[in-house]
mmCIF file with all atom_site columns, C-alpha atoms in Angstrom:
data_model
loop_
_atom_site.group_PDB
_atom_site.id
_atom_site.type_symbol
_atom_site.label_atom_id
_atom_site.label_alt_id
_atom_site.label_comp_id
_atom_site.label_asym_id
_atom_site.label_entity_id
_atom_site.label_seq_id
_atom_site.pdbx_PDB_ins_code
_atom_site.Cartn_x
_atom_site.Cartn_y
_atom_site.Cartn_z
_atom_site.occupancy
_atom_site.B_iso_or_equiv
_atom_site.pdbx_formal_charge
_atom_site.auth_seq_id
_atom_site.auth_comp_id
_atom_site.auth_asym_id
_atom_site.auth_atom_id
_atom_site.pdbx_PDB_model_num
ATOM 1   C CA . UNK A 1 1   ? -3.515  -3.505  68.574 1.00 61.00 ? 1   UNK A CA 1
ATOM 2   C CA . UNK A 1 2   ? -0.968  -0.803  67.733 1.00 70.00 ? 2   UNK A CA 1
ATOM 3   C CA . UNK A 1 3   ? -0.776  3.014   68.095 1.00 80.00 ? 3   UNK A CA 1
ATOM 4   C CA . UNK A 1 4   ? -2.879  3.325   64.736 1.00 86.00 ? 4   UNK A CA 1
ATOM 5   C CA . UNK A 1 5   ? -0.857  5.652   61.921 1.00 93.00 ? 5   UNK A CA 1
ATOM 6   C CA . UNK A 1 6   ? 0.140   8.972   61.707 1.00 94.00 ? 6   UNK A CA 1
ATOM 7   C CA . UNK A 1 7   ? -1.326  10.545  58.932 1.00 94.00 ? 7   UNK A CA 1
ATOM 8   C CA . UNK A 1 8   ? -0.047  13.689  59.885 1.00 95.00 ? 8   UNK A CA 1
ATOM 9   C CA . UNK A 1 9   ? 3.266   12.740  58.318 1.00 96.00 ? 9   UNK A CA 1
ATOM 10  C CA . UNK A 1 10  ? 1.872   12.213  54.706 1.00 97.00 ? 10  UNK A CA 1
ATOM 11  C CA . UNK A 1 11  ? -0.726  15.438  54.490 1.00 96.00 ? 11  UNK A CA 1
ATOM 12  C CA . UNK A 1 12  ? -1.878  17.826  52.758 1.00 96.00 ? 12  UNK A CA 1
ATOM 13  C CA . UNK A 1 13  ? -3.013  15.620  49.992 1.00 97.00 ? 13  UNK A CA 1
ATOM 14  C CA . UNK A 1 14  ? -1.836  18.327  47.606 1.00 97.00 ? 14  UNK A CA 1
ATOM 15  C CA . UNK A 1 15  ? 1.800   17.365  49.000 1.00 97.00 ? 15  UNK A CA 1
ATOM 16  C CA . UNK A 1 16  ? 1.532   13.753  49.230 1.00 97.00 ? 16  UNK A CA 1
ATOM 17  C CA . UNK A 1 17  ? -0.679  12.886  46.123 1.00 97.00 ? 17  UNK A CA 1
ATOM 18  C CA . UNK A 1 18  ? 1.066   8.906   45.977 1.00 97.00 ? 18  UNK A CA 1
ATOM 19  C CA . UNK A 1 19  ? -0.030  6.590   48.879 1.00 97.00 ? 19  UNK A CA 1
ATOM 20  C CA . UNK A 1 20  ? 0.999   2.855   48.450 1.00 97.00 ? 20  UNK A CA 1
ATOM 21  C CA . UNK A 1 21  ? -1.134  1.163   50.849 1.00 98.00 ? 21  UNK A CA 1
ATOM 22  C CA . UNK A 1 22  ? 0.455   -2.222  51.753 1.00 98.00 ? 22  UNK A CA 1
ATOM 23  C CA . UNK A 1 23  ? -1.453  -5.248  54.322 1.00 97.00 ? 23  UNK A CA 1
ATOM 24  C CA . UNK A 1 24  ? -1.449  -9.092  54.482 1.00 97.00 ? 24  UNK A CA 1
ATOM 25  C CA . UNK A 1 25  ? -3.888  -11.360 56.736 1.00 95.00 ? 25  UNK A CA 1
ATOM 26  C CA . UNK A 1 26  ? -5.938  -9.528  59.226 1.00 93.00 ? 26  UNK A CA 1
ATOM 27  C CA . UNK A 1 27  ? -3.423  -6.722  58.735 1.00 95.00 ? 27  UNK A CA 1
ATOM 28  C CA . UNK A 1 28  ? -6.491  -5.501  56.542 1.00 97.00 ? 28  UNK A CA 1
ATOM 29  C CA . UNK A 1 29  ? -8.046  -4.278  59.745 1.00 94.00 ? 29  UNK A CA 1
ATOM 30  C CA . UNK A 1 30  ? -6.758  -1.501  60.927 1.00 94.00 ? 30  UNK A CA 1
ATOM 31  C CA . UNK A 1 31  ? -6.106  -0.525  57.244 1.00 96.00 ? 31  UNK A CA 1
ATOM 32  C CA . UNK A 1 32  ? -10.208 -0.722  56.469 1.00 96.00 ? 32  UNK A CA 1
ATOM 33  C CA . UNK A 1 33  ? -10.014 2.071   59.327 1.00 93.00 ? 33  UNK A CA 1
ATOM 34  C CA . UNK A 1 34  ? -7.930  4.027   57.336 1.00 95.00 ? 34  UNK A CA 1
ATOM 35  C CA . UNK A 1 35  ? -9.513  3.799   54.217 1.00 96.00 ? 35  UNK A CA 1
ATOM 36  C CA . UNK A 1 36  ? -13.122 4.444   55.881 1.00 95.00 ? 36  UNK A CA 1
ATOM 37  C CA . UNK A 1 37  ? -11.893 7.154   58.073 1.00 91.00 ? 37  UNK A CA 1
ATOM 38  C CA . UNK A 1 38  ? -11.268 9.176   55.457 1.00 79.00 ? 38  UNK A CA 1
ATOM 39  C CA . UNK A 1 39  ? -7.415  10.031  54.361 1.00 87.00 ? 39  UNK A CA 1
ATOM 40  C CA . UNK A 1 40  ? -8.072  12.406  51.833 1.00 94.00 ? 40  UNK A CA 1
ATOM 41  C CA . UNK A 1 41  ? -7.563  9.397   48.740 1.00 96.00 ? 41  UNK A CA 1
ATOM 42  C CA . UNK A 1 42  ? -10.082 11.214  46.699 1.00 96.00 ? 42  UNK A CA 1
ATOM 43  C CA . UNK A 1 43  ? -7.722  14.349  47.087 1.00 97.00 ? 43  UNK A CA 1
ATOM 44  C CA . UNK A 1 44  ? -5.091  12.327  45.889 1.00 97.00 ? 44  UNK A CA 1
ATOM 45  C CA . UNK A 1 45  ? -4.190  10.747  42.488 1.00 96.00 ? 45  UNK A CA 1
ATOM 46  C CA . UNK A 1 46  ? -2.706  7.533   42.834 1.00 96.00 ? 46  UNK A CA 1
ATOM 47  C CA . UNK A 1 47  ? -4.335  5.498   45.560 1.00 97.00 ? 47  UNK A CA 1
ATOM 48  C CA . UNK A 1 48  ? -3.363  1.808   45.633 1.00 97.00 ? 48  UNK A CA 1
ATOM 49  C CA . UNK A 1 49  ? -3.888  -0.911  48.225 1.00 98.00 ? 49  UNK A CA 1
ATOM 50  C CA . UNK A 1 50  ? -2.089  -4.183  47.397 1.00 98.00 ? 50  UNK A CA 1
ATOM 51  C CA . UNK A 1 51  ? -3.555  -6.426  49.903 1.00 98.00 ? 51  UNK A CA 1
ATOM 52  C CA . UNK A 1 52  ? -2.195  -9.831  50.452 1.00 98.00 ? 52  UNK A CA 1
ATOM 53  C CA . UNK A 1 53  ? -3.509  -13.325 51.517 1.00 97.00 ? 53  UNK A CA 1
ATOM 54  C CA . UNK A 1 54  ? -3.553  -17.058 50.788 1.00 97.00 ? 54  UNK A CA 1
ATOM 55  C CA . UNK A 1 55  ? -6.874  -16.980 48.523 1.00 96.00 ? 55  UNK A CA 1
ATOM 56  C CA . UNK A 1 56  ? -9.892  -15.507 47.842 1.00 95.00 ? 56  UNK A CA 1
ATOM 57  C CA . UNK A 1 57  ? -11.661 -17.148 50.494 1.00 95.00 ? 57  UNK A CA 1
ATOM 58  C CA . UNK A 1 58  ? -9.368  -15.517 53.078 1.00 95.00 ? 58  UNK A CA 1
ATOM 59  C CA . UNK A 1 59  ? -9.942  -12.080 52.057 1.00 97.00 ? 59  UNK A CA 1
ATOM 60  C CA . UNK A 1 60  ? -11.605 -9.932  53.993 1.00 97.00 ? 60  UNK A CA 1
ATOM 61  C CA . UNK A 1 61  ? -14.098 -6.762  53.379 1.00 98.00 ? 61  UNK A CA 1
ATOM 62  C CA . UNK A 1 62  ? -14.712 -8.250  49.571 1.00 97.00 ? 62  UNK A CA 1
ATOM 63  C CA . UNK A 1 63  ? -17.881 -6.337  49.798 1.00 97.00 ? 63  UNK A CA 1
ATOM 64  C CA . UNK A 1 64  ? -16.656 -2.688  50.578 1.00 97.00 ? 64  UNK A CA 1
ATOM 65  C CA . UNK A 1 65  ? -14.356 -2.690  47.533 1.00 98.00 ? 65  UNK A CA 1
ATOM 66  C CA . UNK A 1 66  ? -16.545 -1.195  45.272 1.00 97.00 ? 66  UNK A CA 1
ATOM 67  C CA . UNK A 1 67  ? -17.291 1.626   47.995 1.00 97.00 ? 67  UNK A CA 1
ATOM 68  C CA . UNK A 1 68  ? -12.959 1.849   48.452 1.00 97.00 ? 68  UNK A CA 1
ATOM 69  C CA . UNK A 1 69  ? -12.586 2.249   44.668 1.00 97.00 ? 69  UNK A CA 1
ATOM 70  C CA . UNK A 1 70  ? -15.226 5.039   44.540 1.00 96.00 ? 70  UNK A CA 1
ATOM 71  C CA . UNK A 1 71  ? -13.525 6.670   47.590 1.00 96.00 ? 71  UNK A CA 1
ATOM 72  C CA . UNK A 1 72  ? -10.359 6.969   45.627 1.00 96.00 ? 72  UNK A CA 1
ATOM 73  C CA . UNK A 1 73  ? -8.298  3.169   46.417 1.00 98.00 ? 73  UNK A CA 1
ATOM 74  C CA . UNK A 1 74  ? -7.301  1.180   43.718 1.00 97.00 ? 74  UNK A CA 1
ATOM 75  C CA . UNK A 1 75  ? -7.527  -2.000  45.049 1.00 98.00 ? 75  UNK A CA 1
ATOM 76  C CA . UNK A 1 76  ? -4.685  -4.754  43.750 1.00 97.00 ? 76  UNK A CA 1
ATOM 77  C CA . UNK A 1 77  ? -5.695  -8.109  45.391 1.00 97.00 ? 77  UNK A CA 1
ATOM 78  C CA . UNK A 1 78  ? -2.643  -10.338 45.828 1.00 98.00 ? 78  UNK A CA 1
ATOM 79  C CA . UNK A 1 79  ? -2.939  -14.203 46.512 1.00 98.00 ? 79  UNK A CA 1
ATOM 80  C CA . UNK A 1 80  ? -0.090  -16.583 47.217 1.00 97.00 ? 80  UNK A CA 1
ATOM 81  C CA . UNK A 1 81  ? -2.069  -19.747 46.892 1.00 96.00 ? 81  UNK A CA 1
ATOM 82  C CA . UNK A 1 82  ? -4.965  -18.422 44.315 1.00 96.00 ? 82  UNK A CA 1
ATOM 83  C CA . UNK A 1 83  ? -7.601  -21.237 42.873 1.00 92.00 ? 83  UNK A CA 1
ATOM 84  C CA . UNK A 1 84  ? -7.590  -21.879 39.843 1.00 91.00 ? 84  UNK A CA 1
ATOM 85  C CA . UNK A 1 85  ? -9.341  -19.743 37.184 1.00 92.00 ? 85  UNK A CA 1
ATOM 86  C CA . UNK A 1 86  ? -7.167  -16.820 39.657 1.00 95.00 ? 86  UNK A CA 1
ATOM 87  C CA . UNK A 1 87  ? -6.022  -14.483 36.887 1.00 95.00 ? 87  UNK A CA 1
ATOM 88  C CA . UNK A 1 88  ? -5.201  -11.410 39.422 1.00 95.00 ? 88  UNK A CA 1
ATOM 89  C CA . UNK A 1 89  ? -2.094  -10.873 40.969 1.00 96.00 ? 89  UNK A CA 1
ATOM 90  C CA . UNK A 1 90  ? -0.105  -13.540 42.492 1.00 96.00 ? 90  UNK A CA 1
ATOM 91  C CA . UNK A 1 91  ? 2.972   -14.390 45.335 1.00 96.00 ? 91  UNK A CA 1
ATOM 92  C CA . UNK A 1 92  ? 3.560   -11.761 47.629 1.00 96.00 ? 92  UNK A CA 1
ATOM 93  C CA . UNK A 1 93  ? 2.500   -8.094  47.567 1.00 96.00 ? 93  UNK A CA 1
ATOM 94  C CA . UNK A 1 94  ? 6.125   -7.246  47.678 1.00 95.00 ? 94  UNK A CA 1
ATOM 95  C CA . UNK A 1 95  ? 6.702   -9.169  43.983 1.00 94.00 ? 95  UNK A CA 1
ATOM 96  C CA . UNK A 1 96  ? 3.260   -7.801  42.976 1.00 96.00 ? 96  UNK A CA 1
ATOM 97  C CA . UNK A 1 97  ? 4.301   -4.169  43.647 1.00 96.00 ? 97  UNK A CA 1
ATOM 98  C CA . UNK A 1 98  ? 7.800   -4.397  42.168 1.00 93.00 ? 98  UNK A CA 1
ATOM 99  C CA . UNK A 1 99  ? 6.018   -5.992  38.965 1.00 91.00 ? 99  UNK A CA 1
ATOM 100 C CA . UNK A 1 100 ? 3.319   -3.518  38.526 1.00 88.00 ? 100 UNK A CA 1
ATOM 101 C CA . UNK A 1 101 ? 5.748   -0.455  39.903 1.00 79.00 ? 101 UNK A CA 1
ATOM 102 C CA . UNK A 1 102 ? 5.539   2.795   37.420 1.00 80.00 ? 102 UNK A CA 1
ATOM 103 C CA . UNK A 1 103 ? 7.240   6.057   37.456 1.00 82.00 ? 103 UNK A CA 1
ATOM 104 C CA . UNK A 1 104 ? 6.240   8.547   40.861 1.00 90.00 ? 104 UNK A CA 1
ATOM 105 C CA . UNK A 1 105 ? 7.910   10.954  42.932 1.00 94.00 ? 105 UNK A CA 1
ATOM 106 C CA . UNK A 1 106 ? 9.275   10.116  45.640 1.00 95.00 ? 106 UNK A CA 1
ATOM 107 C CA . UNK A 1 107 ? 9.765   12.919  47.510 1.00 96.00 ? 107 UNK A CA 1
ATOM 108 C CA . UNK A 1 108 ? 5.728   13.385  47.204 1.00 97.00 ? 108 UNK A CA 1
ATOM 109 C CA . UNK A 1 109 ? 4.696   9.728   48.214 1.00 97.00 ? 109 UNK A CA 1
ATOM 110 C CA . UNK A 1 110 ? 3.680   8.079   51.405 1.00 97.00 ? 110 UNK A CA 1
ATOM 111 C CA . UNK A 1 111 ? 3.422   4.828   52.419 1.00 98.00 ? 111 UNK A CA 1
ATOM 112 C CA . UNK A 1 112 ? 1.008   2.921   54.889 1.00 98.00 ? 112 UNK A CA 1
ATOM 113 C CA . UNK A 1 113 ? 1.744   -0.481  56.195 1.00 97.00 ? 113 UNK A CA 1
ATOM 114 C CA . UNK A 1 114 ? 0.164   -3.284  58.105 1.00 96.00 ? 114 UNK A CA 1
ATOM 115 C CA . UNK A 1 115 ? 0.636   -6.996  58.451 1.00 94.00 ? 115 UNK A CA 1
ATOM 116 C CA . UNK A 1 116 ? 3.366   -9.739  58.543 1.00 93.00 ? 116 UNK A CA 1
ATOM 117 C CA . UNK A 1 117 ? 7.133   -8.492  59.553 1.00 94.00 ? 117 UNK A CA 1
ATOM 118 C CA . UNK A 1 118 ? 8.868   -9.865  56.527 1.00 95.00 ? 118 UNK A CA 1
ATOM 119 C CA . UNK A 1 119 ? 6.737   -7.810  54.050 1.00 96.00 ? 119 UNK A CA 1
ATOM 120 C CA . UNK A 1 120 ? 6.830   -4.564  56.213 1.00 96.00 ? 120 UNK A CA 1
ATOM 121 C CA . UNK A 1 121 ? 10.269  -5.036  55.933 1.00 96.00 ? 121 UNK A CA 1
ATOM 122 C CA . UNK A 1 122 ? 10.977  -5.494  52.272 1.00 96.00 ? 122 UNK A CA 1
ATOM 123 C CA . UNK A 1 123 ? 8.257   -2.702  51.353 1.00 97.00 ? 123 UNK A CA 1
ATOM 124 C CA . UNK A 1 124 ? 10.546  -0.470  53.183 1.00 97.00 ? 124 UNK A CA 1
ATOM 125 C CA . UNK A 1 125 ? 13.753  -1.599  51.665 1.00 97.00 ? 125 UNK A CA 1
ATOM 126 C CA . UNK A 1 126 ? 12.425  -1.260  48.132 1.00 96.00 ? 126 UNK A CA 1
ATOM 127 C CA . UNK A 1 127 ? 10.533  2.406   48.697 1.00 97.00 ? 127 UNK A CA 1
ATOM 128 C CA . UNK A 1 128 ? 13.613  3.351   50.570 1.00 97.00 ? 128 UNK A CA 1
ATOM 129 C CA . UNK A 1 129 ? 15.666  2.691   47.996 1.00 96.00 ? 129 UNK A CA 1
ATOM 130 C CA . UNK A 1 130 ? 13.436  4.336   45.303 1.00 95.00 ? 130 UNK A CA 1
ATOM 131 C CA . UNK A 1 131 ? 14.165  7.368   46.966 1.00 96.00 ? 131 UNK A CA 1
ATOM 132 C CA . UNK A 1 132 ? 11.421  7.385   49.355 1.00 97.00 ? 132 UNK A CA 1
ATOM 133 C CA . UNK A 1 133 ? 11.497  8.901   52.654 1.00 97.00 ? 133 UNK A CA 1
ATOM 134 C CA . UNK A 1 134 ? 11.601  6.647   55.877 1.00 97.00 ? 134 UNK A CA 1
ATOM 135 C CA . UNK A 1 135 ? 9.606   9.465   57.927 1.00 97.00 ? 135 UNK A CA 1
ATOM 136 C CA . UNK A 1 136 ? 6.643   9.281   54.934 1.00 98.00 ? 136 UNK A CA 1
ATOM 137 C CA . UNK A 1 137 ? 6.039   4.850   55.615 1.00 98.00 ? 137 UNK A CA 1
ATOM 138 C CA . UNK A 1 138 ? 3.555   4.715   58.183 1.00 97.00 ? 138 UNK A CA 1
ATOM 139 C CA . UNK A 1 139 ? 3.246   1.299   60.418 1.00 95.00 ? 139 UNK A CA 1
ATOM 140 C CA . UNK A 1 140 ? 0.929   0.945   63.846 1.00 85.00 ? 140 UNK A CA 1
ATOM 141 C CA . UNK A 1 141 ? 3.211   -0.533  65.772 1.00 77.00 ? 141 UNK A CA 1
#
């Protein structure tokens, strides 16, 4: 479902070289499509998916992370109800991105974005207001 993203909007690598990836739940989907499709990440230097879900038994494509990493995706798993012995990232990937945010540019970053409303919508707010433009966060629907 959805029109799929516009990459368009955050190319030539060269331009864009920050991409926050952002999905939650079976928003991983059309985000794996991305990733395997081939975006350009290993043209880029700061790659990162922060995918969220309840726990590690809900995560999806566990066994093409190694293959992501190597393609250029730092991968930041987020879980909001982790087992214990969990010593990743925890909550939402909203809080998990504020907490691990560094310095970038924003005028050279993109954003991609799939899965539940509330976090598409307070990605947004907190990239918009780090200066990032509205045109460069990508959503399929």
């Amino acid at each position: 479902m959805g029109k799929g993203f516009d990459i368009a909007r955050i190319d030539p690598p060269k331009d864009y070289p920050t991409v926050f990836i952002f999905a939650t739940g079976s928003g991983i989907s059309p985000i794996r499509s991305l990733i395997e499709s081939g975006f350009s990440a290993d043209k880029r230097s700061d790659v990162r998916l922060y995918y969220g879900v309840r726990n590690l038994q809900r995560m999806a494509y566990q066994d093409r992370f190694k293959t992501w990493e190597s393609s250029g995706v730092k991968i930041v798993p987020v879980l909001s109800q982790p087992d214990d012995g969990w010593t990743g990232e925890t909550g939402y990937v909203q809080a998990a991105f504020s907490r691990a945010k560094k310095a970038f540019t924003p005028m050279s970053t993109g954003a991609v974005l799939c899965g539940q409303k509330q976090m598409t919508e307070e990605i947004t707010s907190i990239l918009v207001a780090d200066g990032v433009s509205s045109e460069k966060i990508l959503m399929n629907f």
